[in-house]
Tab-separated table of C-alpha atoms in Angstrom:
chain	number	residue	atom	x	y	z
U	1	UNK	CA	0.000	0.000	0.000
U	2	UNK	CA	1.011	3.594	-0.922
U	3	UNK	CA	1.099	6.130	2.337
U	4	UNK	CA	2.523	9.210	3.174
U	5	UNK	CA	5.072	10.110	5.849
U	6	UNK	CA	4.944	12.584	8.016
U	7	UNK	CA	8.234	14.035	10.192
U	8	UNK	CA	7.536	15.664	13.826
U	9	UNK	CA	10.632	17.243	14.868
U	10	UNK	CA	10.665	17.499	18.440
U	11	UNK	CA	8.956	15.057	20.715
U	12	UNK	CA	7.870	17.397	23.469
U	13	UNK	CA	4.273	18.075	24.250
U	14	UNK	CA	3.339	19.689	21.294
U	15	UNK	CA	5.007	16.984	18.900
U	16	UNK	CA	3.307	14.114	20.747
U	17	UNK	CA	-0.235	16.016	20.949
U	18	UNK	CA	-0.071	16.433	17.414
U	19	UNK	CA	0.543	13.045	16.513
U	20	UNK	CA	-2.544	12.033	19.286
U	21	UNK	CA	-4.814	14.758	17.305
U	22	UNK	CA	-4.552	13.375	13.661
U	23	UNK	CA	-7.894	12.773	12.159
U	24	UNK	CA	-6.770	9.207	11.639
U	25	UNK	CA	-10.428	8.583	10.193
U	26	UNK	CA	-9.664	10.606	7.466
U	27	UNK	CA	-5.971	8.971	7.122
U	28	UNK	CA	-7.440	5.610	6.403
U	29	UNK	CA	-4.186	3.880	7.515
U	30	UNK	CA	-2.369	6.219	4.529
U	31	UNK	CA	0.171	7.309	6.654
U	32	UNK	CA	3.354	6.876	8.723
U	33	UNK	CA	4.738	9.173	11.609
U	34	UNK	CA	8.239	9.414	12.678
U	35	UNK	CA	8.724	11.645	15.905
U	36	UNK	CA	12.674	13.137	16.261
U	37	UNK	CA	13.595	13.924	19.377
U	38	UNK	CA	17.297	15.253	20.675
U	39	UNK	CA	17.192	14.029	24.046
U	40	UNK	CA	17.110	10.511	24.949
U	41	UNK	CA	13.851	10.729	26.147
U	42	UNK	CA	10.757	12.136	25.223
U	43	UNK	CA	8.730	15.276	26.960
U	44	UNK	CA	11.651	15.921	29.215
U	45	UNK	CA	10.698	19.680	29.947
U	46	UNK	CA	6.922	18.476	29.831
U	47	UNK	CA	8.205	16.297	32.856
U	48	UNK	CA	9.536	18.832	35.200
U	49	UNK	CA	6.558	21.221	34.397
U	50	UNK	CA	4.399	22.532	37.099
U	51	UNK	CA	7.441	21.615	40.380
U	52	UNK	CA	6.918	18.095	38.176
U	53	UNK	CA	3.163	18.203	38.329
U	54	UNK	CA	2.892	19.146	35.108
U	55	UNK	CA	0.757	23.006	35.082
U	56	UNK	CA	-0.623	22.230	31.747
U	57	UNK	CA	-3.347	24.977	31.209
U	58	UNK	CA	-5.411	27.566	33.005
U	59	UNK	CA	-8.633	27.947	33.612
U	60	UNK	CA	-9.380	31.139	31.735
U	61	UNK	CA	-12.514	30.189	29.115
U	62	UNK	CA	-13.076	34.196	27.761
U	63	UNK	CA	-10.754	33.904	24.627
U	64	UNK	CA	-10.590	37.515	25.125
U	65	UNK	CA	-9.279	37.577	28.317
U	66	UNK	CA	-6.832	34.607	27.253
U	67	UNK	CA	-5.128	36.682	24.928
U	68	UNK	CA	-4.787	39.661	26.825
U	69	UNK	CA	-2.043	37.610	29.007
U	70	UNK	CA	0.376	37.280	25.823
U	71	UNK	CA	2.728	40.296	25.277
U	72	UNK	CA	1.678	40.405	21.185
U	73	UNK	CA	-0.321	38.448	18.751
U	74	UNK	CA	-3.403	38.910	19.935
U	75	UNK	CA	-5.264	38.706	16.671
U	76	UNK	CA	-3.708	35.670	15.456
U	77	UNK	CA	-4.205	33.726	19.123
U	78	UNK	CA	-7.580	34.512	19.285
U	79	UNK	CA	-8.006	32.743	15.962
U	80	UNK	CA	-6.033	29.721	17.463
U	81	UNK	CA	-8.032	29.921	20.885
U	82	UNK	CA	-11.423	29.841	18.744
U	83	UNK	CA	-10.216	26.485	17.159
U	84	UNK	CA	-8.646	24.581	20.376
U	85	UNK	CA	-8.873	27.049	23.752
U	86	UNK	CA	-7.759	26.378	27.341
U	87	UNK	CA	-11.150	24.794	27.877
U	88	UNK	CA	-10.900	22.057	24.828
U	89	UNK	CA	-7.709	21.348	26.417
U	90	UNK	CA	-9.359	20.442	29.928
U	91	UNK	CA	-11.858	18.175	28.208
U	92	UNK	CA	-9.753	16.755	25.638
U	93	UNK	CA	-7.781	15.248	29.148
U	94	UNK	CA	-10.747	14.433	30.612
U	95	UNK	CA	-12.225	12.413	27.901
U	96	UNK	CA	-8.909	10.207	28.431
U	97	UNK	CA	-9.888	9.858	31.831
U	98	UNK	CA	-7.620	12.094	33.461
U	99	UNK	CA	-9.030	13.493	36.538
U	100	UNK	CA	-7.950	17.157	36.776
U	101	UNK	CA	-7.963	20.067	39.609
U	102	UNK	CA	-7.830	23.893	39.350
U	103	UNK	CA	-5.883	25.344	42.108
U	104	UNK	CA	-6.296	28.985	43.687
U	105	UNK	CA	-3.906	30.970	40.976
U	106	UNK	CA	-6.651	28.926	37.887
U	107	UNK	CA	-3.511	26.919	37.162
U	108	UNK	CA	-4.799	23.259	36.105
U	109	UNK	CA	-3.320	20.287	37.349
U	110	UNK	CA	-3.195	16.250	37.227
U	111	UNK	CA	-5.267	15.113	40.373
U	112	UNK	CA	-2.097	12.734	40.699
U	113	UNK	CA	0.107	15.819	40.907
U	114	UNK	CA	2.267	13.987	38.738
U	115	UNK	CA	3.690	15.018	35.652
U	116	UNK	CA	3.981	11.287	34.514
U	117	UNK	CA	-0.255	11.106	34.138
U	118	UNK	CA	0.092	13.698	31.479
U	119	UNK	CA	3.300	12.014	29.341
U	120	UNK	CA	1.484	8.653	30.007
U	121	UNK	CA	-1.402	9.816	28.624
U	122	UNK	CA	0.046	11.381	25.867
U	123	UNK	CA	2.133	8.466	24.678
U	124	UNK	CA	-0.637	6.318	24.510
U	125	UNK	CA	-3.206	8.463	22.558
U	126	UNK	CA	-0.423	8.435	19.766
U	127	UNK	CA	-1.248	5.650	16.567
U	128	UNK	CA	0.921	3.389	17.654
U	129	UNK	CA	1.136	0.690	14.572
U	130	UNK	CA	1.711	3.939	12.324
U	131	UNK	CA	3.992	5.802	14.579
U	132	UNK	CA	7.972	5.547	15.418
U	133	UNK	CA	9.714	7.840	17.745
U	134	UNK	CA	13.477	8.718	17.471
U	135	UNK	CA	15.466	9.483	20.744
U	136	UNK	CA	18.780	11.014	20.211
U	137	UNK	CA	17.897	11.947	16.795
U	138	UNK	CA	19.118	15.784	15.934
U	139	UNK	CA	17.800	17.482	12.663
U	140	UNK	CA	20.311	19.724	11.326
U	141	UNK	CA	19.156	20.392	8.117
U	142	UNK	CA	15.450	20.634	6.454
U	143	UNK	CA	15.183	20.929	2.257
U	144	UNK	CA	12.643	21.133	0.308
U	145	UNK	CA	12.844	19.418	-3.640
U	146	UNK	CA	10.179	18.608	-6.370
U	147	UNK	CA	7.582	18.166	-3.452
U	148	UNK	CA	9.404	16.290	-0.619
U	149	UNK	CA	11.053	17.588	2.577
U	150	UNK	CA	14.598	15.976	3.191
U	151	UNK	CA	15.740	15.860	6.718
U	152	UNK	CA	19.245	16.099	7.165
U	153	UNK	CA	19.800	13.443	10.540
U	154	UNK	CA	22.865	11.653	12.252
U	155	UNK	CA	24.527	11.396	9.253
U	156	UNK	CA	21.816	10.112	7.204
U	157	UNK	CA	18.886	12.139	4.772
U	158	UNK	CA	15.636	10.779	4.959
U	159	UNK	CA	12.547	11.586	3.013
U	160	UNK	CA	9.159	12.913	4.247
U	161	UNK	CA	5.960	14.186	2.483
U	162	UNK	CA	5.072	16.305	5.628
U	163	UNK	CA	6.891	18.044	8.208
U	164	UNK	CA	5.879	19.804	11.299
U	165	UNK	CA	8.215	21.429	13.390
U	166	UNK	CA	7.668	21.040	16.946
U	167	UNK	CA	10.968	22.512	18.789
U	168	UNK	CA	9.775	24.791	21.037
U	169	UNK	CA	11.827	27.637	21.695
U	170	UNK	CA	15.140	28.499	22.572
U	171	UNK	CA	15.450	27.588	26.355
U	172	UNK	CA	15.298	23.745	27.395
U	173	UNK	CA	15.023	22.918	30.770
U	174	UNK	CA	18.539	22.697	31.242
U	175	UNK	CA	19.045	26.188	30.217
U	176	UNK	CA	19.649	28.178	27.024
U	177	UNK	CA	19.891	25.284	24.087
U	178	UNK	CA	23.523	26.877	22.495
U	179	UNK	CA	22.673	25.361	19.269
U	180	UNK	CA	19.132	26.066	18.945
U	181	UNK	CA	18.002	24.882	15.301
U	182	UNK	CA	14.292	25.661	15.322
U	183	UNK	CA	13.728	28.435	14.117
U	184	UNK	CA	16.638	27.611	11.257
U	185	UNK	CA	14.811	24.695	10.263
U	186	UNK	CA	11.521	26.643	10.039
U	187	UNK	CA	12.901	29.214	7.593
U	188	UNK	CA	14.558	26.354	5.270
U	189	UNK	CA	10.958	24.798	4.965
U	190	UNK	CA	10.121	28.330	3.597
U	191	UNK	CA	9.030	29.924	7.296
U	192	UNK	CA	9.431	33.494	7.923
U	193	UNK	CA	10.487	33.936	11.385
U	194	UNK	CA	9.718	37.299	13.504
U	195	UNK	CA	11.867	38.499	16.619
U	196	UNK	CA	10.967	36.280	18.960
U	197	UNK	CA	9.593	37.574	22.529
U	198	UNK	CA	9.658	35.404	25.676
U	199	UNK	CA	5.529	34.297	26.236
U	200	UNK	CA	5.411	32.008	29.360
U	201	UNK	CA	7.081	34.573	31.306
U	202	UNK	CA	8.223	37.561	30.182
U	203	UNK	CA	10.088	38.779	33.484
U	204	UNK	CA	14.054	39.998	32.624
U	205	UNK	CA	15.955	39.652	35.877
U	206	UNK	CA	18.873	41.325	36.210
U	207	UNK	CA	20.614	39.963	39.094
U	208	UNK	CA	22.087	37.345	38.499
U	209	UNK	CA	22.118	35.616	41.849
U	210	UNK	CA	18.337	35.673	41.429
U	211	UNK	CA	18.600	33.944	37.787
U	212	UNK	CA	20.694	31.326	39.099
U	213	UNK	CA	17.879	29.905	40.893
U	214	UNK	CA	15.951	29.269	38.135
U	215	UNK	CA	14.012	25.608	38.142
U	216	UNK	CA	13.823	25.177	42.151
U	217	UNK	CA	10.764	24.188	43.553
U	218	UNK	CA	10.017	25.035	47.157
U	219	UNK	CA	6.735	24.424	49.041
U	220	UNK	CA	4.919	26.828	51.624
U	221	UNK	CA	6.930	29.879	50.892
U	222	UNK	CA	6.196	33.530	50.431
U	223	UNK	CA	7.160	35.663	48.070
U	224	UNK	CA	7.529	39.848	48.462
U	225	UNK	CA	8.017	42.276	45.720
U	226	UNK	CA	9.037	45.482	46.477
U	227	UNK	CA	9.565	48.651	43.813
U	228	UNK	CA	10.939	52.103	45.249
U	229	UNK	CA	11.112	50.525	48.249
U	230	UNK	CA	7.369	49.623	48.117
U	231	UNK	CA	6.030	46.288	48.901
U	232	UNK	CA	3.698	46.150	45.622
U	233	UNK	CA	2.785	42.431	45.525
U	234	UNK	CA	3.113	38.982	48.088
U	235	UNK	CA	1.673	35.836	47.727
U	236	UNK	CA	1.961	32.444	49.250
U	237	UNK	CA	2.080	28.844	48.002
């Protein structure tokens, strides 16, 4: 049988909910999926998410006041929202049976508070007998001739009749990814690529005894801000 094959570079959340959200009715059993992933694992950063219990949507269902909370784009995310918002999300999760809570700041959770429920979960909503995933597999290089995408891989090109690029930004969990491809592979599959502007949190810190600290999880603390010597914010948790 003839089928297509589709390439999901980067096996993070979004690659694997993609590959979970294909309309296989419409496929008919026409295609294959390979998922490339870097690491040697799978939804790594999806994994420590949330203090590892995986934060993986809000509770806001007002598109409009969804997209106030990015610094740009409005227009074009409320578009997105309209076809799969915070809300789909929740259900989508729920229809897999995966009992979820809402804590005090509208953060969503696992009941479990464990990030493993969600990658579980994810991994198993994937077409298995069409799908292969590829730890420690690095795209360097995407081209596109007469129709078909090359990828450019461990010393090997392989073919694909789709590609979607699923990298995420430039920041792993480990830090700032030095050799950061993304965005490089976008614009060789004919992407334009805009300045990009940090969206999760757009906070610059300065001091750099503060930015050291990055990725620790503490329970029961409180937090102060202060601004001219004014406390302007605290909150606990």
């Amino acid at each position: 049988m003839n089928y297509k094959k589709l390439a999901i570079i980067g096996g993070g959340a979004a690659g694997f909910f993609c590959a979970a959200n294909l309309p296989l009715e419409k496929i008919n059993n026409k295609l294959r999926i390979t998922i490339f992933e870097q690491h040697k694992e799978p939804m790594i950063k999806l994994s420590a998410s949330g203090g590892a219990r995986c934060n993986l949507t809000n509770n806001i269902q007002d598109i409009n006041d969804l997209v106030k909370y990015y610094p740009r784009g409005e227009k074009f995310l409320y578009s997105v929202f309209n076809q799969f918002s915070a809300m789909d999300t929740i259900n989508w999760f729920e229809e897999k049976n995966v009992k979820l809570y809402t804590d005090e700041c509208g953060c969503v959770f696992p009941n479990s508070d464990n990030s493993e429920t969600i990658t579980n979960t994810l991994l198993k909503q994937i077409p298995k007998n069409i799908t292969e995933i590829r730890p420690g597999a690095r795209i360097d290089k995407v081209q596109h001739e007469n129709g078909q995408f090359i990828l450019f891989t461990n010393n090997r090109q392989l073919e694909f009749d789709f590609v979607l690029i699923c990298t995420g930004g430039t920041y792993s969990i480990k830090g700032p990814i030095e050799d950061f491809k993304g965005y490089e592979l976008a614009i060789q599959a004919g992407h334009t690529i805009v300045t990009a502007k940090p969206a999760l949190s757009s906070m610059k810190i300065a001091d750099k005894n503060i930015a050291d600290l990055a990725g620790i999880t503490i329970n029961d603390i409180t937090v102060v801000a202060y601004f001219n010597n004014k406390k302007i914010a605290e909150h606990s948790g």
